[in-house]
Amino acid sequence: MSIYQDLANIKVDRDLKKNENVLKETFRDANDMVFRNMKVGQNEKLKILLFYVDGMTTKDSISEYAIQTLMESIDLESFQKSNGIELENKVLQTNIAITELGVLNTLQECIDKALSGETILFIDTCSRAIWLSSRGWQLRGIKEPAAETLIRGPRDGFIETMKINITLIRRRIRDPRLKVKYMQAGTRSKTDLAIMYIEDLVNKTVLEEVEKRITNIDIEAVLESSYIEELIEDDVYSPFPQVENTERPDAAASALLEGRVVIAVDNTPTVLMAPATFVSFMQSSEDYYERWMLACLIRMIRYIALPIVILLPAIYVAVTQFHPNMLPTQLALYVAASRANVPFPPYFEALLMELVMELVREASLRITTPVGSTIGLVSGLVIGSASVEAGLITPIAVIIVALTALASFAIPSYNFSTSLRMIRFGFIISASFFGLFGISIGLCILIIHLCTLKSFGVPYLTPMTHFVERRSDLKDTIIRPKIKTLVRKPKYLQVEKENGK
Amino acid sequence: MFEQKITPYQNLSILILVSFAFQSILMPLLLSEIDGPVGWMTIIIAAFVLYFALKPINKMMLKYKDDSVLSIINKIFPKFLSRLTGIYYILMFLTANSILMKDFAEQIKLMMLFRTPLGTIIIVILLTASYATKKGIKTIANIASIALLTAFIPYLLIIIFSTYYADYTNVFPIYPFDINGVVRSVSGSVLGFFGFSILLFSNSMVTVQENNRFISRKFILISSILYIACYLLIIVKFGIKESVHLVWPFISVMKYVNIPGFFFESTEIVGLCFQIIVTFSCICIIAYFTNMAMQETFKTRENGYFVFIQIPVLYIMAVVLPGMYMMFPYIQWPIVVFSSLNLLIPLTAVLVDVRSKKAKNK
């Protein structure tokens, strides 16, 4: 058994040197670990060891409020003669002026705390170590998230430090019933995460399920919240996301107030919200910041965009290839004339253009923002017009693809929009085989899949699947009702307490 | 973790959808059997017959909570009779499903895919339906609700907008009406309320079974209104003389739709797309309850894999059976037999149950 596996069983030794040796052996070749041996007390006879990670701690507070007071302590040595526990208590209660501290029994605990940015204090003759809160590193400023910009609404966004993210939510919900449970995931990364919920609003079954799934995570490292998302979602083979994510504190706070569970993960600005439904992916924070009538219009446009994203290229293929009789005569003649010089069948044309569109989108994402958008625009225009002139595609196909791309940007959730874009290819293929019948069958399969899908036990298509029983939930779907009428929490979450604005 | 049963209104969605599909199939029969535009009287009579039949049936089902009519029959009938009843239901559901599928596939072939073989269309529908059926009642109930919202309502709207060129005087004269025709076609109309046969199974899966009576009443009412409205629409659109020659009246109705701004020429194809979703949901529903009848007849555990037995059977039946419009001259008696048995079997069960209760009391 290696020393790493054995650490959990190794207790903190009364002999300072022994502890130091084990830790040094454990962190062999890790030059950022700092071991600072000192002698404190009036006669400088009491040996202590400070152990921390360079760059993760605020050294000033430790020097000022811990080391200095220990050095100036008059009677520490007298306690050394009695026993370790009295000395430890003395240090804990009187000598250190740091708000957060605690005792540790094993070396594994000491290492975990040190790697989280705390400073570990070993005192000679004491069989326990003391951790002193000293986390502190360079932080990114709180800025508006680039992927979730709003015209009206708060401009702050989450950052990579979990505790600051929790604070951003706490500032919005000053309720003692807002609970935060700390957990860890990743056997190596030991990533901190926090489950947040409002005690009297959350569905206890959902909460228990979230906790159970996070506890069962068995993975080496969690580097981003997407790891957690993938590991806790109900159906990993589904193209649709089953956990919502956001970088906006107001969106997270709103989810909490609806009775959902929020999962904040350290080292990432993206927090997760569960359960998620089809409807929740079609909503944006801004819907509630704009005047309700305008918000209604915007929402309706989104719901019009939805079938365009999924079906428009497939309908183009089906109509031109199988059902040209559906088109008005003049349009049918125009389509036939424009297709006369194109060597490819409509399905190939659609697939090709969609592929080019995805390429442009991906390329513009990888390039810095101002240049990226220009490249996207230019390549779209150039490739489109050049392809038409070269006789590779019809102008109608360019219009169809451009409309589809535009519609996909109207979907507020990037994850969800990507899923819709992905299934669009399936529809093009089914339309190329069976025309509109293929599209209808594809829709049936999509409906079956969505009807089976659940997010932490909540049906994905709710409230549409229970549109009579949960008709009160329907009012905040396609339209955004007046805030005054949004009295009830969503029934589908089966929250403990129904009323409350 | 959450309830696996269906809600009362999901049950209602299932019943309405299934009934609508069969009503549209059997509509030509109703149009051709009565001499005059008074088929709505037949529908009202059929609705009353079913309404009065449902009262004792629901009462009995409430007594045997979580039991379908077939499992109640298994408890109160001799083994041979209960087996026979089970086989009847299996065959009846299989026949109904294959007729629905065949009719549907023929419509698709004629309107959408002229060059695709009928067998290919049927197998595509069957495979998709089996995927849904295997997922269980909850998924099917969800599909029914979604189909009702996203397909059935637009489909009805298209039908409503198709009153272009309608002549409302076609609903007259009411008097003198063909009494013989009205009475003769009641059995066909009863069969049109196919949700009645489904309800004998689905009511046992509802969360709040006390609401079943209320839901059954709603089902009869809504289905009757839809049935009568669609019947009258066809009459006002085509007149009774022309209507009797229509193979698929609903599709024909949708041929001339006047929706402002609607630029598609062949509206019937758009309507058919919505109908695909509606009919597809019905196929899934019937296939699921065939599974259930198989389970209860052969006393096996709940098993979604029964649907794989159905695929070849349904395929062969759908391919072999002639189209519904070709069968109309020959199916008068089978329709009378089927609709009578559908009514008599549960009513007999009610009677036997009441008698056995009385005998016990004595």
CSV table of C-alpha atoms in Angstrom, one decimal, chain A residues 203 205-206 209 213 315 319 321-323 325-329 331 433-438 440-441 443-445 447-449 451-452 454-459 461 463-469 471 474 492-494, chain B residues 1-4 7-10 13 104 108 111-116 120-121 124-125 128-129 131-132 135 138-139 141-150 263-266 269-270 272-274 276-277 280 284:
chain,number,residue,atom,x,y,z
A,203,ASN,CA,-39.2,18.9,-3.1
A,205,THR,CA,-37.6,13.6,-3.0
A,206,VAL,CA,-35.7,15.6,-5.6
A,209,GLU,CA,-32.1,12.1,-5.2
A,213,ARG,CA,-26.5,10.9,-7.1
A,315,ILE,CA,-39.5,20.4,-44.7
A,319,VAL,CA,-41.4,19.4,-50.2
A,321,GLN,CA,-38.1,16.0,-53.2
A,322,PHE,CA,-41.5,14.4,-52.5
A,323,HIS,CA,-44.4,16.9,-52.4
A,325,ASN,CA,-47.5,19.8,-55.4
A,326,MET,CA,-47.9,21.4,-51.9
A,327,LEU,CA,-46.2,24.6,-53.1
A,328,PRO,CA,-48.1,27.4,-54.9
A,329,THR,CA,-47.6,27.0,-58.6
A,331,LEU,CA,-43.1,29.0,-56.2
A,433,PHE,CA,-36.3,8.7,-47.1
A,434,PHE,CA,-40.0,9.3,-46.6
A,435,GLY,CA,-40.8,13.0,-47.1
A,436,LEU,CA,-43.4,14.5,-44.8
A,437,PHE,CA,-44.3,11.0,-43.5
A,438,GLY,CA,-40.6,10.6,-42.4
A,440,SER,CA,-44.0,13.0,-38.9
A,441,ILE,CA,-42.5,9.7,-37.8
A,443,LEU,CA,-41.7,13.8,-34.6
A,444,CYS,CA,-43.4,10.8,-33.1
A,445,ILE,CA,-40.1,9.3,-32.1
A,447,ILE,CA,-42.3,12.9,-28.7
A,448,ILE,CA,-41.9,9.3,-27.4
A,449,HIS,CA,-38.3,10.1,-26.3
A,451,CYS,CA,-42.3,11.7,-23.0
A,452,THR,CA,-40.0,9.1,-21.5
A,454,LYS,CA,-37.3,12.7,-16.8
A,455,SER,CA,-35.2,15.1,-14.8
A,456,PHE,CA,-34.9,13.8,-11.2
A,457,GLY,CA,-38.2,12.2,-11.5
A,458,VAL,CA,-40.0,15.2,-13.0
A,459,PRO,CA,-41.4,14.5,-16.6
A,461,LEU,CA,-42.5,17.7,-21.0
A,463,PRO,CA,-46.8,20.7,-17.6
A,464,MET,CA,-47.9,19.8,-21.2
A,465,THR,CA,-48.2,16.1,-20.3
A,466,HIS,CA,-50.6,17.0,-17.5
A,467,PHE,CA,-52.2,20.0,-19.1
A,468,VAL,CA,-55.5,19.8,-17.3
A,469,GLU,CA,-54.3,18.9,-13.8
A,471,ARG,CA,-53.1,24.1,-16.1
A,474,LEU,CA,-49.2,26.4,-18.3
A,492,TYR,CA,-44.7,19.9,-11.3
A,493,LEU,CA,-42.0,20.4,-8.7
A,494,GLN,CA,-44.6,19.3,-6.1
B,1,MET,CA,-39.7,7.6,-7.2
B,2,PHE,CA,-42.9,9.3,-8.6
B,3,GLU,CA,-46.3,7.9,-9.4
B,4,GLN,CA,-46.3,5.4,-12.3
B,7,THR,CA,-54.0,10.8,-14.2
B,8,PRO,CA,-57.7,10.9,-14.9
B,9,TYR,CA,-57.3,13.5,-17.6
B,10,GLN,CA,-54.6,11.6,-19.3
B,13,SER,CA,-57.0,12.1,-23.6
B,104,PHE,CA,-53.7,4.9,-42.3
B,108,ILE,CA,-50.2,7.9,-46.6
B,111,MET,CA,-51.4,11.3,-50.5
B,112,MET,CA,-47.7,11.3,-49.7
B,113,LEU,CA,-45.7,8.4,-50.9
B,114,PHE,CA,-47.0,7.1,-54.2
B,115,ARG,CA,-44.0,4.9,-55.0
B,116,THR,CA,-43.3,3.5,-51.5
B,120,THR,CA,-42.7,-0.5,-45.9
B,121,ILE,CA,-45.0,2.2,-44.6
B,124,VAL,CA,-42.1,1.9,-40.2
B,125,ILE,CA,-45.3,2.7,-38.3
B,128,THR,CA,-42.0,3.2,-34.1
B,129,ALA,CA,-45.2,2.2,-32.3
B,131,TYR,CA,-40.8,1.5,-29.3
B,132,ALA,CA,-43.5,3.6,-27.6
B,135,LYS,CA,-42.0,2.2,-22.6
B,138,LYS,CA,-47.0,6.5,-18.4
B,139,THR,CA,-45.2,7.3,-21.6
B,141,ALA,CA,-50.4,8.6,-21.6
B,142,ASN,CA,-47.9,11.5,-22.0
B,143,ILE,CA,-47.8,10.9,-25.7
B,144,ALA,CA,-51.6,11.1,-25.8
B,145,SER,CA,-51.7,14.4,-23.9
B,146,ILE,CA,-49.0,15.8,-26.2
B,147,ALA,CA,-50.7,14.5,-29.3
B,148,LEU,CA,-54.0,16.1,-28.1
B,149,LEU,CA,-52.2,19.5,-27.7
B,150,THR,CA,-49.9,19.6,-30.6
B,263,PHE,CA,-50.0,29.3,-48.9
B,264,PHE,CA,-49.7,25.5,-49.1
B,265,GLU,CA,-51.7,24.2,-52.0
B,266,SER,CA,-52.5,20.7,-50.8
B,269,ILE,CA,-51.1,16.7,-46.7
B,270,VAL,CA,-50.6,19.2,-43.9
B,272,LEU,CA,-52.4,14.2,-42.8
B,273,CYS,CA,-49.1,15.1,-41.0
B,274,PHE,CA,-51.1,16.0,-37.9
B,276,ILE,CA,-50.1,10.8,-38.5
B,277,ILE,CA,-49.3,11.9,-34.9
B,280,PHE,CA,-49.8,6.9,-34.3
B,284,CYS,CA,-49.5,2.8,-29.5
